[in-house]
Amino acid sequence: MPAIGWYNGTMGPLSEMTVPMNDRAVYFGDGCYEACLATGLRVFALEAHLDRFERSLKALSIPFRMDRESLVRTLTDCLAAADEPCAALYWQVSRATAQRMHAFPAGEAKPNLLIMVTPKTRSASGTPMKLITAEDVRYAMCDVKTLNLIPNVLANERAKECGADEAVFVRNGFVTEGSHTNVHILKDGVLCTHPTDRYILPGVTRAILLGLCKGCSIPVSEQAFAKDALFSADEVLITSSTLGVRRAETIDGIAVGGRDEARYQRILQAYERRFSEEMRV
Ligand code: PLP
């Protein structure tokens, strides 16, 4: 099947699936989600995604009662039905189905689980990216993986219109993250990255990257860096579950990075090794 949808127990071709109009995800984006990469029935860094998902549910006070084992079984059923060698696995939980009112619905909320599996071609590792910068106009809950992504959507669309792949948010002169990625630089042998506060999503791939740097004896500085530092960096690195580890070749049309090939290759190869070992590909 080309793409699979699952909603509260019903599975079918994604293009034929529907959700009720009064699911709170529809009119408030009142929910949280995860997005992972799967090969066959294996999901890369699944435990880390499940941990973050539980943190998001807690931050939003969504009483999602399905235990981890049952959720994993359901996700695996969807992957099995899709039967894809490589797929993007997405799931979200919304608070409830109820008439539109800002406050939580009265009584016991019944959260809705939605799952999508879509075929994915894993882009060749090391494919460089074109970036643009964009003002970070988001709120102060960027650490929670909520469905509220309008500034991210608009910034990524702007990147596309500029012939680029991704937008890098800048808040008060400092780089936070990308529209759907984390952003890091290598400078003088040190990997610099924004700390995990409320202005970035604590990326699963970011955490993996930091672990790999440790293994490669590359020191890490978790301190916000200025927008200018992107242009003087030895390398600008981008991470996400679906993209893996990439580097930037241009930002706002200006050539960047390419000055620390050796460390970049060490990091990239360490990531690919980790991916292959876990996914057995
Ligand atoms: N930052 C944002 C805003 C994201 O949406 C994402 C992924 O969707 C990331 C960072 C990267 O996170 P991860 O490595 O967990 O995919």
PDB file of C-alpha atoms in Angstrom, residues 109-247:
ATOM      1  CA  ALA A 109     -11.286  13.336  28.091  1.00  0.00           C
ATOM      2  CA  LYS A 110     -10.845  10.581  25.505  1.00  0.00           C
ATOM      3  CA  PRO A 111      -7.690  11.416  23.532  1.00  0.00           C
ATOM      4  CA  ASN A 112      -7.546  10.539  19.827  1.00  0.00           C
ATOM      5  CA  LEU A 113      -4.601   8.633  18.335  1.00  0.00           C
ATOM      6  CA  LEU A 114      -3.748   9.187  14.676  1.00  0.00           C
ATOM      7  CA  ILE A 115      -0.934   7.356  12.847  1.00  0.00           C
ATOM      8  CA  MET A 116       0.438   7.828   9.349  1.00  0.00           C
ATOM      9  CA  VAL A 117       3.041   5.775   7.500  1.00  0.00           C
ATOM     10  CA  THR A 118       4.308   7.269   4.256  1.00  0.00           C
ATOM     11  CA  PRO A 119       6.984   5.881   1.924  1.00  0.00           C
ATOM     12  CA  LYS A 120      10.289   7.702   2.229  1.00  0.00           C
ATOM     13  CA  THR A 121      13.459   7.686   0.210  1.00  0.00           C
ATOM     14  CA  ARG A 122      16.383   8.214   2.558  1.00  0.00           C
ATOM     15  CA  SER A 123      18.402  11.009   0.978  1.00  0.00           C
ATOM     16  CA  ALA A 124      22.057  10.202   0.450  1.00  0.00           C
ATOM     17  CA  SER A 125      23.929  11.066   3.621  1.00  0.00           C
ATOM     18  CA  GLY A 126      26.088  14.124   3.207  1.00  0.00           C
ATOM     19  CA  THR A 127      23.807  15.810   0.652  1.00  0.00           C
ATOM     20  CA  PRO A 128      24.392  19.520   1.462  1.00  0.00           C
ATOM     21  CA  MET A 129      21.520  21.869   2.204  1.00  0.00           C
ATOM     22  CA  LYS A 130      20.659  25.433   1.278  1.00  0.00           C
ATOM     23  CA  LEU A 131      19.345  27.505   4.170  1.00  0.00           C
ATOM     24  CA  ILE A 132      17.783  30.888   4.707  1.00  0.00           C
ATOM     25  CA  THR A 133      17.503  32.786   7.968  1.00  0.00           C
ATOM     26  CA  ALA A 134      14.127  33.836   9.364  1.00  0.00           C
ATOM     27  CA  GLU A 135      13.044  35.798  12.413  1.00  0.00           C
ATOM     28  CA  ASP A 136      11.939  33.424  15.161  1.00  0.00           C
ATOM     29  CA  VAL A 137       8.435  34.670  15.876  1.00  0.00           C
ATOM     30  CA  ARG A 138       7.399  31.543  17.782  1.00  0.00           C
ATOM     31  CA  TYR A 139       6.240  31.348  21.379  1.00  0.00           C
ATOM     32  CA  ALA A 140       8.125  30.084  24.430  1.00  0.00           C
ATOM     33  CA  MET A 141       6.956  26.460  24.296  1.00  0.00           C
ATOM     34  CA  CYS A 142       9.163  25.285  21.451  1.00  0.00           C
ATOM     35  CA  ASP A 143      10.462  22.458  23.644  1.00  0.00           C
ATOM     36  CA  VAL A 144       7.067  20.720  23.502  1.00  0.00           C
ATOM     37  CA  LYS A 145       6.330  18.890  20.249  1.00  0.00           C
ATOM     38  CA  THR A 146       2.852  20.320  19.788  1.00  0.00           C
ATOM     39  CA  LEU A 147       0.822  20.450  16.586  1.00  0.00           C
ATOM     40  CA  ASN A 148       1.062  24.277  16.556  1.00  0.00           C
ATOM     41  CA  LEU A 149       3.578  24.806  13.765  1.00  0.00           C
ATOM     42  CA  ILE A 150       2.360  27.809  11.753  1.00  0.00           C
ATOM     43  CA  PRO A 151       5.573  29.913  12.052  1.00  0.00           C
ATOM     44  CA  ASN A 152       7.553  26.780  11.103  1.00  0.00           C
ATOM     45  CA  VAL A 153       5.304  26.122   8.098  1.00  0.00           C
ATOM     46  CA  LEU A 154       5.547  29.735   6.883  1.00  0.00           C
ATOM     47  CA  ALA A 155       9.325  29.855   7.337  1.00  0.00           C
ATOM     48  CA  ASN A 156       9.844  26.575   5.478  1.00  0.00           C
ATOM     49  CA  GLU A 157       7.595  27.748   2.661  1.00  0.00           C
ATOM     50  CA  ARG A 158       9.706  30.946   2.405  1.00  0.00           C
ATOM     51  CA  ALA A 159      12.815  28.777   2.179  1.00  0.00           C
ATOM     52  CA  LYS A 160      11.216  26.795  -0.636  1.00  0.00           C
ATOM     53  CA  GLU A 161      10.230  29.985  -2.475  1.00  0.00           C
ATOM     54  CA  CYS A 162      13.874  31.131  -2.182  1.00  0.00           C
ATOM     55  CA  GLY A 163      15.087  27.854  -3.725  1.00  0.00           C
ATOM     56  CA  ALA A 164      16.389  26.658  -0.336  1.00  0.00           C
ATOM     57  CA  ASP A 165      15.658  23.587   1.785  1.00  0.00           C
ATOM     58  CA  GLU A 166      15.281  24.930   5.298  1.00  0.00           C
ATOM     59  CA  ALA A 167      14.841  28.115   7.320  1.00  0.00           C
ATOM     60  CA  VAL A 168      16.987  28.805  10.369  1.00  0.00           C
ATOM     61  CA  PHE A 169      15.244  30.774  13.103  1.00  0.00           C
ATOM     62  CA  VAL A 170      17.054  33.714  14.702  1.00  0.00           C
ATOM     63  CA  ARG A 171      15.733  35.132  17.989  1.00  0.00           C
ATOM     64  CA  ASN A 172      17.235  38.394  19.300  1.00  0.00           C
ATOM     65  CA  GLY A 173      20.290  37.881  17.096  1.00  0.00           C
ATOM     66  CA  PHE A 174      20.872  34.273  18.226  1.00  0.00           C
ATOM     67  CA  VAL A 175      20.282  31.086  16.236  1.00  0.00           C
ATOM     68  CA  THR A 176      17.677  28.840  17.837  1.00  0.00           C
ATOM     69  CA  GLU A 177      16.857  25.996  15.408  1.00  0.00           C
ATOM     70  CA  GLY A 178      15.439  25.229  11.975  1.00  0.00           C
ATOM     71  CA  SER A 179      11.756  25.043  10.996  1.00  0.00           C
ATOM     72  CA  HIS A 180      11.919  21.255  11.419  1.00  0.00           C
ATOM     73  CA  THR A 181      15.567  20.666  12.299  1.00  0.00           C
ATOM     74  CA  ASN A 182      18.205  21.522  14.889  1.00  0.00           C
ATOM     75  CA  VAL A 183      21.135  23.673  13.795  1.00  0.00           C
ATOM     76  CA  HIS A 184      24.742  23.454  15.014  1.00  0.00           C
ATOM     77  CA  ILE A 185      28.137  24.800  14.013  1.00  0.00           C
ATOM     78  CA  LEU A 186      31.648  23.458  14.145  1.00  0.00           C
ATOM     79  CA  LYS A 187      34.107  26.213  15.046  1.00  0.00           C
ATOM     80  CA  ASP A 188      37.755  25.678  15.946  1.00  0.00           C
ATOM     81  CA  GLY A 189      37.114  22.001  16.593  1.00  0.00           C
ATOM     82  CA  VAL A 190      34.136  22.577  18.928  1.00  0.00           C
ATOM     83  CA  LEU A 191      30.522  21.684  18.157  1.00  0.00           C
ATOM     84  CA  CYS A 192      28.309  24.589  19.287  1.00  0.00           C
ATOM     85  CA  THR A 193      24.553  24.177  19.656  1.00  0.00           C
ATOM     86  CA  HIS A 194      21.656  25.983  21.326  1.00  0.00           C
ATOM     87  CA  PRO A 195      20.919  24.676  24.843  1.00  0.00           C
ATOM     88  CA  THR A 196      17.732  22.671  25.366  1.00  0.00           C
ATOM     89  CA  ASP A 197      15.588  25.419  26.869  1.00  0.00           C
ATOM     90  CA  ARG A 198      12.050  26.443  25.913  1.00  0.00           C
ATOM     91  CA  TYR A 199      13.189  27.993  22.592  1.00  0.00           C
ATOM     92  CA  ILE A 200      14.141  24.791  20.781  1.00  0.00           C
ATOM     93  CA  LEU A 201      12.822  21.285  20.405  1.00  0.00           C
ATOM     94  CA  PRO A 202      15.188  18.834  22.118  1.00  0.00           C
ATOM     95  CA  GLY A 203      15.845  16.877  18.934  1.00  0.00           C
ATOM     96  CA  VAL A 204      16.404  13.148  19.170  1.00  0.00           C
ATOM     97  CA  THR A 205      19.034  13.459  16.425  1.00  0.00           C
ATOM     98  CA  ARG A 206      20.609  16.416  18.264  1.00  0.00           C
ATOM     99  CA  ALA A 207      21.069  14.206  21.337  1.00  0.00           C
ATOM    100  CA  ILE A 208      22.528  11.430  19.171  1.00  0.00           C
ATOM    101  CA  LEU A 209      24.886  13.947  17.538  1.00  0.00           C
ATOM    102  CA  LEU A 210      26.157  15.133  20.926  1.00  0.00           C
ATOM    103  CA  GLY A 211      26.805  11.511  21.951  1.00  0.00           C
ATOM    104  CA  LEU A 212      28.676  10.863  18.710  1.00  0.00           C
ATOM    105  CA  CYS A 213      30.816  13.976  19.209  1.00  0.00           C
ATOM    106  CA  LYS A 214      31.812  12.615  22.596  1.00  0.00           C
ATOM    107  CA  GLY A 215      32.818   9.326  20.953  1.00  0.00           C
ATOM    108  CA  CYS A 216      34.813  11.273  18.330  1.00  0.00           C
ATOM    109  CA  SER A 217      36.544  13.427  21.015  1.00  0.00           C
ATOM    110  CA  ILE A 218      34.909  16.569  19.653  1.00  0.00           C
ATOM    111  CA  PRO A 219      34.089  18.973  22.517  1.00  0.00           C
ATOM    112  CA  VAL A 220      30.518  20.316  22.677  1.00  0.00           C
ATOM    113  CA  SER A 221      29.385  23.780  23.776  1.00  0.00           C
ATOM    114  CA  GLU A 222      25.666  24.045  24.524  1.00  0.00           C
ATOM    115  CA  GLN A 223      25.476  27.828  24.302  1.00  0.00           C
ATOM    116  CA  ALA A 224      23.469  29.949  21.913  1.00  0.00           C
ATOM    117  CA  PHE A 225      25.567  31.407  19.088  1.00  0.00           C
ATOM    118  CA  ALA A 226      24.940  34.592  17.108  1.00  0.00           C
ATOM    119  CA  LYS A 227      23.593  34.643  13.554  1.00  0.00           C
ATOM    120  CA  ASP A 228      26.987  35.969  12.338  1.00  0.00           C
ATOM    121  CA  ALA A 229      28.645  32.800  13.659  1.00  0.00           C
ATOM    122  CA  LEU A 230      26.807  30.827  10.959  1.00  0.00           C
ATOM    123  CA  PHE A 231      28.793  32.659   8.308  1.00  0.00           C
ATOM    124  CA  SER A 232      32.195  32.320   9.985  1.00  0.00           C
ATOM    125  CA  ALA A 233      31.652  28.692  11.087  1.00  0.00           C
ATOM    126  CA  ASP A 234      33.937  25.938   9.830  1.00  0.00           C
ATOM    127  CA  GLU A 235      30.819  23.819   9.215  1.00  0.00           C
ATOM    128  CA  VAL A 236      27.095  24.386   9.709  1.00  0.00           C
ATOM    129  CA  LEU A 237      25.304  21.148  10.599  1.00  0.00           C
ATOM    130  CA  ILE A 238      21.606  20.336  10.420  1.00  0.00           C
ATOM    131  CA  THR A 239      19.958  17.381  12.156  1.00  0.00           C
ATOM    132  CA  SER A 240      16.554  15.735  12.190  1.00  0.00           C
ATOM    133  CA  SER A 241      15.091  12.252  12.319  1.00  0.00           C
ATOM    134  CA  THR A 242      14.235  12.208   8.642  1.00  0.00           C
ATOM    135  CA  LEU A 243      17.313  14.072   7.354  1.00  0.00           C
ATOM    136  CA  GLY A 244      19.902  12.541   9.675  1.00  0.00           C
ATOM    137  CA  VAL A 245      23.055  14.687   9.813  1.00  0.00           C
ATOM    138  CA  ARG A 246      23.647  17.154   6.974  1.00  0.00           C
ATOM    139  CA  ARG A 247      25.740  20.222   6.378  1.00  0.00           C
TER     140      ARG A 247
END
